[in-house]
Each structure stands twice: as structure tokens, then as C-alpha cells.
Amino acid sequence: MNAPSPPTADPPKTAPPRPSSGQRALTVALYTVLTAVWLGDVVSTGGLRTAERGWLLPLVSGPLAAVLLQLPYRYLSLRRRAWAAACGSTVLTGVMALRDLESGGNWGVLESVCLLILLARACRRISRPYVAVALGIAVLLGPLRLNIPDMLPVSFSLTFAIGAAVALGCYLRVQDGYQARAVDRVRQAERMELARELHDFVAHHVTGIVVQANAGLAVRATAPEHIEPILENIQKSGMETLDSMRRLVRVLREVDGTPQRPGELFTELAGLVSGFCGGEDGMDATLTVAATARSARLAPEVELSVHRVVQESLTNARRHAPGALVAVRVDTADGRLRVEISNTPPPAPPAPSPVGGRGGFGMVGLRERVSAVEGLLEAGSTPEGGWRVVGVFPALEMAGSAA
């Protein structure tokens, strides 16, 4: 008799995604531009030592605005930092105007640049960006710190910068909407695919229940001592069927799908890898399956999810890294099945987007599928310049769990 299955280990915690090289380059470029603008403010006021005490205020407010701009969102929300920057800049303008300073110096271009960036972010990310009006007013009032008679040309030129920031924020807001809707469509398509596969899984489980029930009827008169184990197996199969339905049922089945044969996962993976090798692009792949993974018992929907992860990863490798060597490894760790698909850098110059894409819709669909079966999926570049996809899946029973 099988011993009770050990409790499933908690999913390993994943580290937050590392910024891509493009994101790091943009961050460095932003820091460089802000530093150059602040140095321009320093030069225009004659330097920190020679500047009048009043003109030191914009030289300090600029770096403070830059810190407020780059502060992590976990410390201060975008709405609050935007209001703080707008109100602080307006108050500083009023104080400097009331001091009636002599003309000259600089009103703080770095501060205005930071306010414009906050204005664009507010128009992009805040649902009702009323703070955009306060930010625009703060930018327009900045030149009043110079205390010169004719400020109309300076303020008029700033209206173009404000309009450009608002336009950029609104454009990015529209693009984010398109992206969100596209991701929703991919997720819905993956859920539909899961629903189409539900019938095959339930049929597999129910067939086993019917067979065991018939066996119980057959041995009831001749061997009644075997009835209890059969009833226990029927109960276990019924619980597994309900668990599969709970995880997979999202929408009704609408069209027929290609059935997946439960229990033949590694045969299917071997066929995938074998069919992947060769061809005009010279692709080659290896499959390594640990003994503990072969002896693991998986739910049918988990087997199909593993199959789809390997299939999608091999397809992406052929598309984005032609000529690379691909390795598929299946092992177990902490009571869970671990699947890793990695590829070496391609012989030719790498494609613009890596295998799996950076946030591509293919990975969105895979994460949706893996999450539906209570698994985890990670993807990222390797130190050698290749790409790696790692999936961790729950197992019903691992090797050594039987008594």
C-alpha cells in the first residue's frame, strides 16, 4: 500500500527581475543629462562660491528634485511626489520673488527638467492626473525667480516644453493600454487552450475510476478483502480529478483540441527534441532526464504544461538563436519537478531580441499556463550570452515516497 504523499514544498521565492541592458543604459543616460544640466546651473550663477546666497537655493532645489524623481516608488507614490515637487517649487518661486533679488543668475533649469519628467510620468501613469496642472504652473512660474521685467518670451518657450511632456506622457499611456490589452488577449487565449484540454484530463481520470469500480464489483464475492484498497484508490483518483478541474476550468470548451496522452511526458519530450535537431539552420539539442524525475508522478495538466514550456522554448531558440546548441534538462528539487531549457549564443550576431523575448507575449502565455497549475516560470540571459528558461512544477508523488 502506498504511503501518504509528503506535503508539497513551498514554491521557491524568486528574486525581482533584473533590469535589462537597455534599461540600465537609459538610467545612466538620465543621470548624465541631469548632472550636466546641474553643472550648467552652477556655471550660469558664477560657481558655488561666488554665487549670491539667494541664488544658491535653485542650485540646491535642483538636486532635491532629482532625488525626488528617482526615489523608489515603495517609499513614495508617484502622485505624492508629484504634488510635493509642484508645491515645493511654487513656494520657492514665491519666496525668491518676494526677496526682490537682483536680475541675473539662473532660476534652476535642473529643477524644471525634473518637473517636466514628473509631468510626463503623471500623464502616463496616474488615473486622474490633476497634479499635471500644478506641475505645469510650477514650470511656468520658475523664470519669475530671475526678477526681470519681460518674462513673456521665457515663459512662452516653456509652454512648448510642457506641451511636449504632456504629449509624451499621453502617447506612452496609449501604448501601455495597447500593451495591456494585448497581454489580456494572450492570457485569454491560453485559458481557452487550457479549457479545451480539460475534457481529455477528466476523461483520463474518470476512465480509471470506472475500471477500478468494475474491478471492485468483480472481486466483491470472491475476495472481499481487496475491496478496501480499491475504494481508497477510487477516492484518491476522484480527488485528483476534482483538483485538476479546480485548476484548469476557466471557460467552456468551444472547439476540439489535440489530446495529450497522460503518462507519456518523457516520450513526448524525446520526440520534441528529436524533431528539433537537424534542418538547414544546423540546430542541435540534447535531452537529459534524471532518474528521480522519471519516477515522479505528475498530474496530467502539469505534464501538458511541461510539454508546452519545452515546445515554446525550442521554437524561440530556432527563431532567435539559429545554430545554437540547446540543452533540455529535467530534474527534481525540493519535491518539485524542475525543467530547464538553455541555449548557447548563436554563431552569427545575436538577434535583436533574445530567446523567449524580454516580456514577449509568448512568455506571458507560458507564465499564465504554468501559474494555472501552481508552478513558477523564470526566463533570462546567461553570463555566456545565451538564454535560459526554468520552470518548476508541483508533483503528486516523488521517488521514495512509497512505503
Short mmCIF file of N, CA and C in Angstrom, two decimals, residues 267-346:
data_model
loop_
_atom_site.label_atom_id
_atom_site.label_comp_id
_atom_site.label_asym_id
_atom_site.label_seq_id
_atom_site.Cartn_x
_atom_site.Cartn_y
_atom_site.Cartn_z
N THR A 267 8.38 10.55 -23.22
CA THR A 267 8.34 10.11 -24.62
C THR A 267 8.02 11.28 -25.54
N GLU A 268 7.08 12.12 -25.12
CA GLU A 268 6.74 13.30 -25.91
C GLU A 268 7.91 14.28 -25.98
N LEU A 269 8.61 14.48 -24.84
CA LEU A 269 9.75 15.39 -24.86
C LEU A 269 10.86 14.87 -25.76
N ALA A 270 11.09 13.56 -25.72
CA ALA A 270 12.11 13.00 -26.60
C ALA A 270 11.75 13.22 -28.07
N GLY A 271 10.47 13.08 -28.39
CA GLY A 271 10.04 13.35 -29.75
C GLY A 271 10.21 14.82 -30.13
N LEU A 272 9.93 15.72 -29.20
CA LEU A 272 10.12 17.14 -29.47
C LEU A 272 11.58 17.46 -29.76
N VAL A 273 12.48 16.98 -28.89
CA VAL A 273 13.90 17.28 -29.05
C VAL A 273 14.44 16.64 -30.32
N SER A 274 14.00 15.40 -30.61
CA SER A 274 14.47 14.73 -31.82
C SER A 274 14.02 15.47 -33.08
N GLY A 275 12.77 15.93 -33.09
CA GLY A 275 12.30 16.68 -34.24
C GLY A 275 12.91 18.06 -34.37
N PHE A 276 13.44 18.58 -33.27
CA PHE A 276 14.06 19.89 -33.29
C PHE A 276 15.43 19.86 -33.95
N CYS A 277 16.15 18.76 -33.78
CA CYS A 277 17.53 18.67 -34.28
C CYS A 277 17.54 18.61 -35.81
N GLY A 278 18.68 19.02 -36.35
CA GLY A 278 18.86 18.96 -37.79
C GLY A 278 18.23 20.16 -38.48
N GLY A 279 18.00 20.02 -39.75
CA GLY A 279 17.43 21.12 -40.52
C GLY A 279 18.51 22.00 -41.13
N GLU A 280 18.08 22.95 -41.94
CA GLU A 280 19.02 23.83 -42.63
C GLU A 280 19.75 24.78 -41.68
N ASP A 281 19.13 25.09 -40.54
CA ASP A 281 19.77 26.03 -39.62
C ASP A 281 20.82 25.36 -38.74
N GLY A 282 20.98 24.03 -38.83
CA GLY A 282 22.01 23.34 -38.06
C GLY A 282 21.76 23.32 -36.57
N MET A 283 20.51 23.37 -36.15
CA MET A 283 20.20 23.34 -34.72
C MET A 283 20.45 21.95 -34.15
N ASP A 284 20.91 21.91 -32.92
CA ASP A 284 21.14 20.66 -32.22
C ASP A 284 20.67 20.82 -30.78
N ALA A 285 20.14 19.75 -30.22
CA ALA A 285 19.61 19.81 -28.86
C ALA A 285 19.84 18.48 -28.17
N THR A 286 19.96 18.53 -26.87
CA THR A 286 20.12 17.34 -26.04
C THR A 286 19.05 17.32 -24.96
N LEU A 287 18.64 16.12 -24.56
CA LEU A 287 17.65 15.95 -23.51
C LEU A 287 18.25 15.09 -22.41
N THR A 288 18.23 15.61 -21.19
CA THR A 288 18.72 14.89 -20.02
C THR A 288 17.61 14.82 -18.99
N VAL A 289 17.25 13.60 -18.61
CA VAL A 289 16.18 13.39 -17.64
C VAL A 289 16.75 12.60 -16.47
N ALA A 290 16.69 13.16 -15.27
CA ALA A 290 17.20 12.48 -14.09
C ALA A 290 16.28 11.32 -13.71
N ALA A 291 16.87 10.32 -13.03
CA ALA A 291 16.08 9.16 -12.62
C ALA A 291 14.96 9.54 -11.68
N THR A 292 15.23 10.50 -10.79
CA THR A 292 14.17 10.93 -9.87
C THR A 292 13.02 11.60 -10.60
N ALA A 293 13.31 12.27 -11.71
CA ALA A 293 12.25 12.90 -12.48
C ALA A 293 11.40 11.86 -13.19
N ARG A 294 12.02 10.80 -13.70
CA ARG A 294 11.26 9.75 -14.37
C ARG A 294 10.31 9.03 -13.41
N SER A 295 10.70 8.92 -12.16
CA SER A 295 9.86 8.22 -11.19
C SER A 295 8.83 9.12 -10.54
N ALA A 296 8.86 10.42 -10.84
CA ALA A 296 7.89 11.34 -10.26
C ALA A 296 6.52 11.15 -10.92
N ARG A 297 5.49 11.28 -10.14
CA ARG A 297 4.12 11.19 -10.67
C ARG A 297 3.53 12.58 -10.75
N LEU A 298 3.10 12.95 -11.95
CA LEU A 298 2.60 14.30 -12.21
C LEU A 298 1.14 14.25 -12.60
N ALA A 299 0.43 15.31 -12.27
CA ALA A 299 -0.94 15.45 -12.75
C ALA A 299 -0.93 15.65 -14.26
N PRO A 300 -1.96 15.19 -14.97
CA PRO A 300 -1.96 15.33 -16.44
C PRO A 300 -1.80 16.77 -16.90
N GLU A 301 -2.45 17.72 -16.21
CA GLU A 301 -2.32 19.11 -16.65
C GLU A 301 -0.91 19.64 -16.44
N VAL A 302 -0.19 19.12 -15.45
CA VAL A 302 1.21 19.52 -15.25
C VAL A 302 2.07 18.96 -16.36
N GLU A 303 1.82 17.71 -16.76
CA GLU A 303 2.57 17.12 -17.87
C GLU A 303 2.41 17.96 -19.13
N LEU A 304 1.19 18.39 -19.41
CA LEU A 304 0.96 19.19 -20.61
C LEU A 304 1.64 20.55 -20.51
N SER A 305 1.66 21.14 -19.32
CA SER A 305 2.34 22.43 -19.15
C SER A 305 3.84 22.29 -19.37
N VAL A 306 4.43 21.21 -18.86
CA VAL A 306 5.85 20.97 -19.11
C VAL A 306 6.11 20.83 -20.60
N HIS A 307 5.24 20.07 -21.27
CA HIS A 307 5.37 19.88 -22.71
C HIS A 307 5.33 21.22 -23.45
N ARG A 308 4.40 22.08 -23.07
CA ARG A 308 4.26 23.37 -23.75
C ARG A 308 5.45 24.28 -23.49
N VAL A 309 5.99 24.26 -22.27
CA VAL A 309 7.15 25.10 -21.97
C VAL A 309 8.34 24.68 -22.82
N VAL A 310 8.58 23.38 -22.91
CA VAL A 310 9.70 22.89 -23.72
C VAL A 310 9.46 23.21 -25.20
N GLN A 311 8.25 23.00 -25.67
CA GLN A 311 7.93 23.25 -27.07
C GLN A 311 8.12 24.72 -27.43
N GLU A 312 7.60 25.61 -26.59
CA GLU A 312 7.72 27.05 -26.88
C GLU A 312 9.16 27.50 -26.81
N SER A 313 9.94 26.98 -25.85
CA SER A 313 11.35 27.37 -25.71
C SER A 313 12.16 26.90 -26.91
N LEU A 314 11.91 25.69 -27.40
CA LEU A 314 12.62 25.21 -28.59
C LEU A 314 12.26 26.04 -29.82
N THR A 315 10.99 26.41 -29.93
CA THR A 315 10.58 27.25 -31.06
C THR A 315 11.26 28.61 -31.01
N ASN A 316 11.34 29.21 -29.83
CA ASN A 316 12.01 30.50 -29.69
C ASN A 316 13.50 30.39 -29.97
N ALA A 317 14.11 29.27 -29.56
CA ALA A 317 15.54 29.09 -29.83
C ALA A 317 15.80 29.03 -31.33
N ARG A 318 14.96 28.32 -32.07
CA ARG A 318 15.13 28.26 -33.52
C ARG A 318 14.93 29.62 -34.16
N ARG A 319 14.02 30.42 -33.61
CA ARG A 319 13.71 31.71 -34.21
C ARG A 319 14.76 32.76 -33.88
N HIS A 320 15.27 32.79 -32.65
CA HIS A 320 16.12 33.88 -32.21
C HIS A 320 17.60 33.52 -32.08
N ALA A 321 17.93 32.23 -32.07
CA ALA A 321 19.34 31.83 -31.92
C ALA A 321 19.66 30.69 -32.88
N PRO A 322 19.55 30.93 -34.20
CA PRO A 322 19.82 29.85 -35.15
C PRO A 322 21.27 29.38 -35.05
N GLY A 323 21.44 28.06 -35.06
CA GLY A 323 22.77 27.48 -34.98
C GLY A 323 23.27 27.25 -33.58
N ALA A 324 22.52 27.63 -32.56
CA ALA A 324 22.96 27.47 -31.18
C ALA A 324 22.69 26.04 -30.72
N LEU A 325 23.38 25.63 -29.68
CA LEU A 325 23.19 24.33 -29.05
C LEU A 325 22.20 24.50 -27.90
N VAL A 326 21.16 23.69 -27.90
CA VAL A 326 20.10 23.79 -26.90
C VAL A 326 20.17 22.56 -26.00
N ALA A 327 20.05 22.76 -24.71
CA ALA A 327 20.06 21.67 -23.73
C ALA A 327 18.78 21.71 -22.93
N VAL A 328 18.08 20.57 -22.85
CA VAL A 328 16.87 20.44 -22.06
C VAL A 328 17.18 19.49 -20.91
N ARG A 329 16.99 19.96 -19.70
CA ARG A 329 17.29 19.16 -18.51
C ARG A 329 16.05 19.09 -17.63
N VAL A 330 15.72 17.88 -17.21
CA VAL A 330 14.57 17.66 -16.34
C VAL A 330 15.08 16.98 -15.07
N ASP A 331 14.82 17.59 -13.93
CA ASP A 331 15.31 17.07 -12.65
C ASP A 331 14.28 17.38 -11.58
N THR A 332 14.59 17.02 -10.37
CA THR A 332 13.72 17.34 -9.23
C THR A 332 14.50 18.13 -8.20
N ALA A 333 13.78 18.98 -7.48
CA ALA A 333 14.39 19.78 -6.42
C ALA A 333 13.30 20.14 -5.42
N ASP A 334 13.56 19.83 -4.15
CA ASP A 334 12.64 20.17 -3.05
C ASP A 334 11.24 19.63 -3.30
N GLY A 335 11.16 18.38 -3.80
CA GLY A 335 9.86 17.77 -4.00
C GLY A 335 9.09 18.30 -5.19
N ARG A 336 9.74 19.00 -6.11
CA ARG A 336 9.08 19.55 -7.28
C ARG A 336 9.89 19.21 -8.53
N LEU A 337 9.22 19.20 -9.67
CA LEU A 337 9.88 18.92 -10.94
C LEU A 337 10.45 20.21 -11.50
N ARG A 338 11.71 20.16 -11.91
CA ARG A 338 12.39 21.34 -12.45
C ARG A 338 12.79 21.08 -13.89
N VAL A 339 12.39 21.96 -14.78
CA VAL A 339 12.68 21.84 -16.21
C VAL A 339 13.47 23.08 -16.63
N GLU A 340 14.62 22.85 -17.24
CA GLU A 340 15.48 23.95 -17.68
C GLU A 340 15.79 23.78 -19.16
N ILE A 341 15.55 24.82 -19.93
CA ILE A 341 15.89 24.85 -21.35
C ILE A 341 16.85 26.01 -21.58
N SER A 342 18.06 25.73 -21.98
CA SER A 342 19.07 26.77 -22.17
C SER A 342 19.72 26.60 -23.53
N ASN A 343 20.20 27.69 -24.08
CA ASN A 343 20.90 27.65 -25.37
C ASN A 343 22.16 28.48 -25.29
N THR A 344 23.16 28.07 -26.07
CA THR A 344 24.40 28.83 -26.18
C THR A 344 24.18 30.03 -27.09
N PRO A 345 25.10 30.99 -27.09
CA PRO A 345 24.96 32.11 -28.03
C PRO A 345 25.02 31.60 -29.47
N PRO A 346 24.26 32.20 -30.37
CA PRO A 346 24.30 31.77 -31.77
C PRO A 346 25.63 32.12 -32.41
#
